[in-house]
PDB file of C-alpha atoms in Angstrom:
ATOM      1  CA  UNK A  77      68.219 113.847  60.782  1.00 42.00           C
ATOM      2  CA  UNK A  78      69.150 116.860  62.849  1.00 46.00           C
ATOM      3  CA  UNK A  79      70.417 116.515  66.420  1.00 51.00           C
ATOM      4  CA  UNK A  80      69.163 119.993  67.370  1.00 50.00           C
ATOM      5  CA  UNK A  81      67.641 119.832  70.908  1.00 69.00           C
ATOM      6  CA  UNK A  82      64.932 122.376  70.101  1.00 87.00           C
ATOM      7  CA  UNK A  83      63.006 123.463  67.018  1.00 96.00           C
ATOM      8  CA  UNK A  84      65.274 124.781  64.291  1.00 98.00           C
ATOM      9  CA  UNK A  85      62.665 127.408  63.413  1.00 98.00           C
ATOM     10  CA  UNK A  86      60.389 129.177  65.880  1.00 98.00           C
ATOM     11  CA  UNK A  87      57.181 131.050  65.085  1.00 98.00           C
ATOM     12  CA  UNK A  88      55.353 133.678  67.095  1.00 98.00           C
ATOM     13  CA  UNK A  89      52.181 135.591  66.269  1.00 97.00           C
ATOM     14  CA  UNK A  90      52.112 139.313  66.925  1.00 96.00           C
ATOM     15  CA  UNK A  91      49.045 141.305  65.869  1.00 93.00           C
ATOM     16  CA  UNK A  92      48.628 139.777  62.428  1.00 95.00           C
ATOM     17  CA  UNK A  93      52.369 139.242  61.945  1.00 98.00           C
ATOM     18  CA  UNK A  94      54.083 135.857  62.005  1.00 98.00           C
ATOM     19  CA  UNK A  95      57.640 136.202  63.319  1.00 98.00           C
ATOM     20  CA  UNK A  96      59.745 133.357  61.910  1.00 98.00           C
ATOM     21  CA  UNK A  97      63.022 132.880  63.777  1.00 98.00           C
ATOM     22  CA  UNK A  98      65.903 130.733  62.564  1.00 98.00           C
ATOM     23  CA  UNK A  99      66.887 129.062  65.814  1.00 98.00           C
ATOM     24  CA  UNK A 100      70.308 127.444  65.501  1.00 98.00           C
ATOM     25  CA  UNK A 101      72.544 130.102  67.086  1.00 97.00           C
ATOM     26  CA  UNK A 102      75.210 127.520  67.933  1.00 96.00           C
ATOM     27  CA  UNK A 103      75.976 127.284  64.192  1.00 96.00           C
ATOM     28  CA  UNK A 104      75.022 130.897  63.392  1.00 97.00           C
ATOM     29  CA  UNK A 105      71.610 129.793  62.134  1.00 98.00           C
ATOM     30  CA  UNK A 106      73.102 127.842  59.257  1.00 97.00           C
ATOM     31  CA  UNK A 107      70.528 126.128  57.044  1.00 97.00           C
ATOM     32  CA  UNK A 108      70.107 122.382  57.364  1.00 97.00           C
ATOM     33  CA  UNK A 109      67.158 120.172  56.474  1.00 97.00           C
ATOM     34  CA  UNK A 110      65.290 121.089  59.654  1.00 97.00           C
ATOM     35  CA  UNK A 111      65.619 124.823  58.967  1.00 98.00           C
ATOM     36  CA  UNK A 112      64.448 124.403  55.377  1.00 98.00           C
ATOM     37  CA  UNK A 113      61.401 122.418  56.458  1.00 98.00           C
ATOM     38  CA  UNK A 114      60.720 124.791  59.354  1.00 98.00           C
ATOM     39  CA  UNK A 115      60.723 127.864  57.125  1.00 98.00           C
ATOM     40  CA  UNK A 116      58.557 126.130  54.510  1.00 98.00           C
ATOM     41  CA  UNK A 117      56.064 125.086  57.180  1.00 98.00           C
ATOM     42  CA  UNK A 118      55.996 128.628  58.571  1.00 98.00           C
ATOM     43  CA  UNK A 119      55.279 130.079  55.122  1.00 98.00           C
ATOM     44  CA  UNK A 120      52.454 127.567  54.689  1.00 98.00           C
ATOM     45  CA  UNK A 121      51.060 128.730  58.029  1.00 98.00           C
ATOM     46  CA  UNK A 122      51.357 132.374  57.008  1.00 98.00           C
ATOM     47  CA  UNK A 123      49.595 131.954  53.686  1.00 96.00           C
ATOM     48  CA  UNK A 124      46.972 129.595  55.051  1.00 96.00           C
ATOM     49  CA  UNK A 125      45.725 131.733  57.938  1.00 96.00           C
ATOM     50  CA  UNK A 126      43.483 134.737  57.263  1.00 93.00           C
ATOM     51  CA  UNK A 127      44.422 136.194  60.648  1.00 94.00           C
ATOM     52  CA  UNK A 128      48.008 136.630  59.467  1.00 96.00           C
ATOM     53  CA  UNK A 129      48.871 139.456  57.069  1.00 96.00           C
ATOM     54  CA  UNK A 130      52.657 139.456  56.943  1.00 97.00           C
ATOM     55  CA  UNK A 131      55.745 137.506  57.964  1.00 98.00           C
ATOM     56  CA  UNK A 132      59.075 138.578  59.433  1.00 98.00           C
ATOM     57  CA  UNK A 133      62.115 136.328  59.039  1.00 98.00           C
ATOM     58  CA  UNK A 134      64.877 136.836  61.584  1.00 98.00           C
ATOM     59  CA  UNK A 135      67.600 134.903  63.403  1.00 98.00           C
ATOM     60  CA  UNK A 136      68.393 133.998  66.997  1.00 98.00           C
ATOM     61  CA  UNK A 137      71.618 134.790  68.823  1.00 97.00           C
ATOM     62  CA  UNK A 138      72.392 138.207  67.370  1.00 97.00           C
ATOM     63  CA  UNK A 139      72.863 137.195  63.747  1.00 96.00           C
ATOM     64  CA  UNK A 140      70.646 136.369  60.786  1.00 98.00           C
ATOM     65  CA  UNK A 141      72.141 133.383  58.934  1.00 98.00           C
ATOM     66  CA  UNK A 142      75.532 132.108  57.809  1.00 96.00           C
ATOM     67  CA  UNK A 143      74.137 130.195  54.836  1.00 96.00           C
ATOM     68  CA  UNK A 144      74.161 126.468  54.196  1.00 95.00           C
ATOM     69  CA  UNK A 145      75.264 124.173  57.016  1.00 95.00           C
ATOM     70  CA  UNK A 146      78.204 122.511  55.266  1.00 88.00           C
ATOM     71  CA  UNK A 147      78.598 119.867  57.960  1.00 91.00           C
ATOM     72  CA  UNK A 148      74.975 118.819  57.630  1.00 92.00           C
ATOM     73  CA  UNK A 149      75.312 118.845  53.845  1.00 87.00           C
ATOM     74  CA  UNK A 150      78.310 116.487  54.032  1.00 88.00           C
ATOM     75  CA  UNK A 151      76.242 114.195  56.276  1.00 93.00           C
ATOM     76  CA  UNK A 152      73.643 113.959  53.530  1.00 91.00           C
ATOM     77  CA  UNK A 153      71.092 116.540  54.674  1.00 92.00           C
ATOM     78  CA  UNK A 154      69.536 118.710  52.004  1.00 93.00           C
ATOM     79  CA  UNK A 155      68.945 122.416  52.653  1.00 95.00           C
ATOM     80  CA  UNK A 156      66.351 122.409  49.838  1.00 95.00           C
ATOM     81  CA  UNK A 157      62.697 121.707  50.524  1.00 96.00           C
ATOM     82  CA  UNK A 158      60.164 120.792  47.856  1.00 95.00           C
ATOM     83  CA  UNK A 159      59.299 123.443  45.303  1.00 96.00           C
ATOM     84  CA  UNK A 160      60.271 126.190  47.731  1.00 97.00           C
ATOM     85  CA  UNK A 161      63.940 125.466  47.084  1.00 96.00           C
ATOM     86  CA  UNK A 162      66.899 126.461  49.232  1.00 97.00           C
ATOM     87  CA  UNK A 163      66.012 127.096  52.883  1.00 97.00           C
ATOM     88  CA  UNK A 164      62.361 126.457  52.097  1.00 97.00           C
ATOM     89  CA  UNK A 165      62.000 129.961  50.672  1.00 98.00           C
ATOM     90  CA  UNK A 166      64.452 130.854  47.883  1.00 97.00           C
ATOM     91  CA  UNK A 167      62.453 129.608  44.883  1.00 96.00           C
ATOM     92  CA  UNK A 168      58.927 130.091  46.206  1.00 96.00           C
ATOM     93  CA  UNK A 169      58.332 132.410  49.112  1.00 96.00           C
ATOM     94  CA  UNK A 170      55.015 133.445  50.613  1.00 97.00           C
ATOM     95  CA  UNK A 171      52.001 134.892  48.829  1.00 96.00           C
ATOM     96  CA  UNK A 172      51.840 137.480  51.609  1.00 97.00           C
ATOM     97  CA  UNK A 173      54.582 140.091  52.217  1.00 98.00           C
ATOM     98  CA  UNK A 174      57.785 139.118  54.025  1.00 98.00           C
ATOM     99  CA  UNK A 175      60.293 141.295  55.866  1.00 98.00           C
ATOM    100  CA  UNK A 176      63.844 140.176  56.683  1.00 98.00           C
ATOM    101  CA  UNK A 177      65.150 141.522  60.000  1.00 98.00           C
ATOM    102  CA  UNK A 178      68.949 141.224  59.976  1.00 98.00           C
ATOM    103  CA  UNK A 179      71.342 141.424  62.900  1.00 98.00           C
ATOM    104  CA  UNK A 180      75.061 140.701  62.731  1.00 97.00           C
ATOM    105  CA  UNK A 181      75.378 139.246  59.266  1.00 97.00           C
ATOM    106  CA  UNK A 182      73.474 137.626  56.408  1.00 98.00           C
ATOM    107  CA  UNK A 183      75.991 135.973  54.114  1.00 98.00           C
ATOM    108  CA  UNK A 184      75.956 133.361  51.352  1.00 97.00           C
ATOM    109  CA  UNK A 185      72.672 131.462  51.575  1.00 97.00           C
ATOM    110  CA  UNK A 186      71.710 133.651  54.518  1.00 98.00           C
ATOM    111  CA  UNK A 187      71.717 136.707  52.282  1.00 98.00           C
ATOM    112  CA  UNK A 188      69.710 134.739  49.755  1.00 98.00           C
ATOM    113  CA  UNK A 189      67.072 134.038  52.397  1.00 98.00           C
ATOM    114  CA  UNK A 190      66.861 137.779  53.015  1.00 98.00           C
ATOM    115  CA  UNK A 191      66.640 138.487  49.282  1.00 98.00           C
ATOM    116  CA  UNK A 192      63.675 136.110  49.064  1.00 98.00           C
ATOM    117  CA  UNK A 193      61.832 138.564  51.310  1.00 98.00           C
ATOM    118  CA  UNK A 194      60.057 141.660  50.024  1.00 98.00           C
ATOM    119  CA  UNK A 195      61.529 144.189  52.435  1.00 98.00           C
ATOM    120  CA  UNK A 196      64.785 144.230  54.388  1.00 98.00           C
ATOM    121  CA  UNK A 197      65.523 145.845  57.744  1.00 98.00           C
ATOM    122  CA  UNK A 198      69.128 145.598  58.924  1.00 98.00           C
ATOM    123  CA  UNK A 199      71.008 146.647  62.021  1.00 98.00           C
ATOM    124  CA  UNK A 200      73.708 149.245  61.565  1.00 98.00           C
ATOM    125  CA  UNK A 201      77.053 147.576  60.939  1.00 96.00           C
ATOM    126  CA  UNK A 202      75.529 144.256  59.869  1.00 98.00           C
ATOM    127  CA  UNK A 203      77.461 142.540  57.077  1.00 98.00           C
ATOM    128  CA  UNK A 204      75.755 141.221  53.955  1.00 98.00           C
ATOM    129  CA  UNK A 205      77.349 139.417  51.051  1.00 98.00           C
ATOM    130  CA  UNK A 206      77.843 136.406  48.799  1.00 98.00           C
ATOM    131  CA  UNK A 207      81.311 134.961  49.505  1.00 97.00           C
ATOM    132  CA  UNK A 208      80.790 131.758  47.502  1.00 95.00           C
ATOM    133  CA  UNK A 209      83.475 132.563  44.901  1.00 96.00           C
ATOM    134  CA  UNK A 210      86.096 132.457  47.678  1.00 96.00           C
ATOM    135  CA  UNK A 211      85.352 128.706  47.943  1.00 92.00           C
ATOM    136  CA  UNK A 212      84.974 128.143  44.183  1.00 94.00           C
ATOM    137  CA  UNK A 213      81.211 128.002  44.608  1.00 93.00           C
ATOM    138  CA  UNK A 214      78.387 130.009  43.027  1.00 95.00           C
ATOM    139  CA  UNK A 215      75.639 131.942  44.801  1.00 96.00           C
ATOM    140  CA  UNK A 216      72.950 129.812  43.157  1.00 94.00           C
ATOM    141  CA  UNK A 217      70.285 130.264  45.839  1.00 94.00           C
ATOM    142  CA  UNK A 218      68.863 133.361  44.194  1.00 95.00           C
ATOM    143  CA  UNK A 219      71.365 136.155  44.803  1.00 97.00           C
ATOM    144  CA  UNK A 220      72.638 136.262  41.224  1.00 97.00           C
ATOM    145  CA  UNK A 221      69.052 136.303  39.961  1.00 96.00           C
ATOM    146  CA  UNK A 222      67.627 138.872  42.378  1.00 96.00           C
ATOM    147  CA  UNK A 223      70.468 141.364  42.780  1.00 97.00           C
ATOM    148  CA  UNK A 224      70.758 142.478  39.116  1.00 96.00           C
ATOM    149  CA  UNK A 225      67.120 143.594  39.318  1.00 95.00           C
ATOM    150  CA  UNK A 226      67.760 145.585  42.495  1.00 96.00           C
ATOM    151  CA  UNK A 227      71.293 146.994  42.193  1.00 96.00           C
ATOM    152  CA  UNK A 228      73.533 148.493  39.490  1.00 97.00           C
ATOM    153  CA  UNK A 229      75.381 145.967  37.322  1.00 97.00           C
ATOM    154  CA  UNK A 230      78.885 146.880  38.463  1.00 98.00           C
ATOM    155  CA  UNK A 231      77.929 146.750  42.136  1.00 98.00           C
ATOM    156  CA  UNK A 232      76.507 143.255  41.689  1.00 98.00           C
ATOM    157  CA  UNK A 233      79.642 142.153  39.873  1.00 98.00           C
ATOM    158  CA  UNK A 234      81.870 143.454  42.656  1.00 98.00           C
ATOM    159  CA  UNK A 235      79.872 141.530  45.240  1.00 98.00           C
ATOM    160  CA  UNK A 236      79.850 138.326  43.199  1.00 98.00           C
ATOM    161  CA  UNK A 237      83.453 138.360  41.997  1.00 98.00           C
ATOM    162  CA  UNK A 238      85.267 139.571  45.123  1.00 98.00           C
ATOM    163  CA  UNK A 239      83.084 137.686  47.587  1.00 97.00           C
ATOM    164  CA  UNK A 240      83.665 140.473  50.091  1.00 98.00           C
ATOM    165  CA  UNK A 241      80.765 141.440  52.369  1.00 98.00           C
ATOM    166  CA  UNK A 242      79.486 144.997  52.569  1.00 98.00           C
ATOM    167  CA  UNK A 243      78.013 146.846  55.528  1.00 98.00           C
ATOM    168  CA  UNK A 244      74.256 147.277  55.689  1.00 98.00           C
ATOM    169  CA  UNK A 245      74.735 151.015  55.236  1.00 98.00           C
ATOM    170  CA  UNK A 246      76.021 150.519  51.681  1.00 98.00           C
ATOM    171  CA  UNK A 247      73.067 148.302  50.788  1.00 98.00           C
ATOM    172  CA  UNK A 248      70.761 150.911  52.274  1.00 98.00           C
ATOM    173  CA  UNK A 249      72.285 153.555  50.002  1.00 98.00           C
ATOM    174  CA  UNK A 250      71.676 151.255  47.020  1.00 97.00           C
ATOM    175  CA  UNK A 251      68.069 150.613  48.008  1.00 97.00           C
ATOM    176  CA  UNK A 252      68.409 146.922  48.891  1.00 98.00           C
ATOM    177  CA  UNK A 253      67.925 147.607  52.613  1.00 98.00           C
ATOM    178  CA  UNK A 254      64.730 149.533  53.343  1.00 98.00           C
ATOM    179  CA  UNK A 255      65.518 150.652  56.864  1.00 98.00           C
ATOM    180  CA  UNK A 256      68.521 150.740  59.172  1.00 98.00           C
ATOM    181  CA  UNK A 257      68.124 150.100  62.883  1.00 98.00           C
ATOM    182  CA  UNK A 258      70.435 150.393  65.877  1.00 98.00           C
ATOM    183  CA  UNK A 259      72.326 147.198  66.690  1.00 97.00           C
ATOM    184  CA  UNK A 260      69.919 144.880  68.441  1.00 97.00           C
ATOM    185  CA  UNK A 261      66.910 146.743  67.095  1.00 98.00           C
ATOM    186  CA  UNK A 262      66.292 145.126  63.707  1.00 98.00           C
ATOM    187  CA  UNK A 263      63.283 143.090  64.808  1.00 98.00           C
ATOM    188  CA  UNK A 264      61.675 146.070  66.543  1.00 98.00           C
ATOM    189  CA  UNK A 265      62.173 148.171  63.409  1.00 98.00           C
ATOM    190  CA  UNK A 266      60.741 145.365  61.271  1.00 98.00           C
ATOM    191  CA  UNK A 267      57.702 145.152  63.532  1.00 98.00           C
ATOM    192  CA  UNK A 268      57.239 148.910  63.209  1.00 98.00           C
ATOM    193  CA  UNK A 269      57.354 148.606  59.421  1.00 98.00           C
ATOM    194  CA  UNK A 270      54.988 145.641  59.581  1.00 98.00           C
ATOM    195  CA  UNK A 271      52.494 147.660  61.618  1.00 97.00           C
ATOM    196  CA  UNK A 272      52.269 150.184  58.789  1.00 97.00           C
ATOM    197  CA  UNK A 273      51.548 147.373  56.322  1.00 97.00           C
ATOM    198  CA  UNK A 274      49.121 145.088  58.158  1.00 96.00           C
ATOM    199  CA  UNK A 275      46.533 147.823  58.576  1.00 95.00           C
ATOM    200  CA  UNK A 276      46.054 147.788  54.789  1.00 96.00           C
ATOM    201  CA  UNK A 277      43.735 145.519  52.824  1.00 95.00           C
ATOM    202  CA  UNK A 278      45.049 141.937  52.656  1.00 94.00           C
ATOM    203  CA  UNK A 279      43.793 141.365  49.107  1.00 95.00           C
ATOM    204  CA  UNK A 280      45.511 144.542  47.951  1.00 96.00           C
ATOM    205  CA  UNK A 281      48.766 143.553  49.650  1.00 96.00           C
ATOM    206  CA  UNK A 282      48.903 140.121  48.036  1.00 95.00           C
ATOM    207  CA  UNK A 283      47.927 141.454  44.603  1.00 96.00           C
ATOM    208  CA  UNK A 284      50.436 144.315  44.753  1.00 97.00           C
ATOM    209  CA  UNK A 285      53.220 141.919  45.671  1.00 95.00           C
ATOM    210  CA  UNK A 286      52.279 139.550  42.841  1.00 96.00           C
ATOM    211  CA  UNK A 287      52.243 142.321  40.233  1.00 96.00           C
ATOM    212  CA  UNK A 288      55.586 143.767  41.320  1.00 96.00           C
ATOM    213  CA  UNK A 289      57.208 140.335  41.263  1.00 94.00           C
ATOM    214  CA  UNK A 290      55.748 139.033  38.010  1.00 94.00           C
ATOM    215  CA  UNK A 291      55.955 142.145  35.819  1.00 94.00           C
ATOM    216  CA  UNK A 292      59.578 141.434  34.860  1.00 92.00           C
ATOM    217  CA  UNK A 293      58.320 138.488  32.807  1.00 93.00           C
ATOM    218  CA  UNK A 294      55.604 140.441  30.982  1.00 95.00           C
ATOM    219  CA  UNK A 295      55.990 142.019  27.570  1.00 95.00           C
ATOM    220  CA  UNK A 296      54.852 145.595  26.998  1.00 94.00           C
ATOM    221  CA  UNK A 297      51.906 144.281  24.998  1.00 94.00           C
ATOM    222  CA  UNK A 298      50.607 142.044  27.758  1.00 95.00           C
ATOM    223  CA  UNK A 299      51.464 143.912  30.967  1.00 95.00           C
ATOM    224  CA  UNK A 300      48.159 145.786  31.302  1.00 96.00           C
ATOM    225  CA  UNK A 301      46.110 142.673  30.650  1.00 96.00           C
ATOM    226  CA  UNK A 302      48.066 140.598  33.150  1.00 95.00           C
ATOM    227  CA  UNK A 303      47.990 143.346  35.760  1.00 96.00           C
ATOM    228  CA  UNK A 304      44.227 143.631  35.289  1.00 96.00           C
ATOM    229  CA  UNK A 305      43.742 139.907  35.798  1.00 96.00           C
ATOM    230  CA  UNK A 306      45.388 140.189  39.211  1.00 96.00           C
ATOM    231  CA  UNK A 307      44.036 143.565  40.315  1.00 96.00           C
ATOM    232  CA  UNK A 308      40.515 143.241  38.904  1.00 96.00           C
ATOM    233  CA  UNK A 309      39.152 140.931  41.608  1.00 96.00           C
ATOM    234  CA  UNK A 310      40.501 143.289  44.271  1.00 96.00           C
ATOM    235  CA  UNK A 311      38.542 146.246  42.857  1.00 95.00           C
ATOM    236  CA  UNK A 312      35.307 144.241  42.919  1.00 95.00           C
ATOM    237  CA  UNK A 313      35.870 142.774  46.399  1.00 95.00           C
ATOM    238  CA  UNK A 314      33.923 143.438  49.562  1.00 94.00           C
ATOM    239  CA  UNK A 315      37.144 144.829  51.049  1.00 94.00           C
ATOM    240  CA  UNK A 316      37.341 147.473  48.320  1.00 95.00           C
ATOM    241  CA  UNK A 317      33.818 148.600  49.182  1.00 94.00           C
ATOM    242  CA  UNK A 318      34.726 148.608  52.853  1.00 92.00           C
ATOM    243  CA  UNK A 319      37.850 150.675  52.207  1.00 94.00           C
ATOM    244  CA  UNK A 320      35.876 153.323  50.340  1.00 94.00           C
ATOM    245  CA  UNK A 321      33.121 153.364  52.961  1.00 95.00           C
ATOM    246  CA  UNK A 322      35.594 153.650  55.833  1.00 94.00           C
ATOM    247  CA  UNK A 323      37.350 156.563  54.126  1.00 95.00           C
ATOM    248  CA  UNK A 324      34.061 158.360  53.550  1.00 93.00           C
ATOM    249  CA  UNK A 325      32.889 157.696  57.116  1.00 95.00           C
ATOM    250  CA  UNK A 326      36.262 158.674  58.626  1.00 94.00           C
ATOM    251  CA  UNK A 327      36.779 155.387  60.456  1.00 95.00           C
ATOM    252  CA  UNK A 328      39.197 152.495  60.385  1.00 93.00           C
ATOM    253  CA  UNK A 329      38.285 149.759  57.865  1.00 94.00           C
ATOM    254  CA  UNK A 330      37.406 146.244  58.961  1.00 93.00           C
ATOM    255  CA  UNK A 331      38.844 143.836  56.413  1.00 93.00           C
ATOM    256  CA  UNK A 332      37.239 140.500  55.616  1.00 90.00           C
ATOM    257  CA  UNK A 333      39.765 139.251  53.065  1.00 90.00           C
ATOM    258  CA  UNK A 334      37.087 138.857  50.404  1.00 91.00           C
TER     259      UNK A 334
END
């Protein structure tokens, strides 16, 4: 069990957004069993509450996450949680969109937590990377699966084989980081991005995310059928009618999530 004196993960609701904060700054928010369970519980809360449209994952103390808590691992704690995998997020994230808000650094498993999110906001000068090879380990928490789909082959190989971190600016140039923020401003920038998303239809958001994520597994022959199975119910929803009516009437839509 963890000896942390306060919750390892904090949650706060802000206008339809659930801010999920890794709260172990004394160990640079390293992932132990309590963090994994806390993130998993927060994602369950996000997906299970119709008042929440989006989640933001961030870290306390001026940094995002240093990866797995090796000391806790040696003591027998597991940083994996159920079918959600490493940190309670790497294998199965949320149905709703997630934004990572990175300060300081996101390395090893910490970078993999960020890569499990759908959008990434990082402070200028933040360091991101997968240094596992320096310890004769492998970045098996998702980085080697996600990065080849998001970055050029040779860039991924350099990251994986050297283990050296890169500044957020380089990841921004490669498209992995959506927005850069001044140091100390990553969460504010993530909230600004979230505000542009949460005003949209919740059914459309969830369906769009599902299609973008799953289409890599579809053949050319089946992609239209599978996309239609996900998007079809959105087009026939009450929210779709409301969106069209609101546009025609020049007013803001009122979503019902059905």
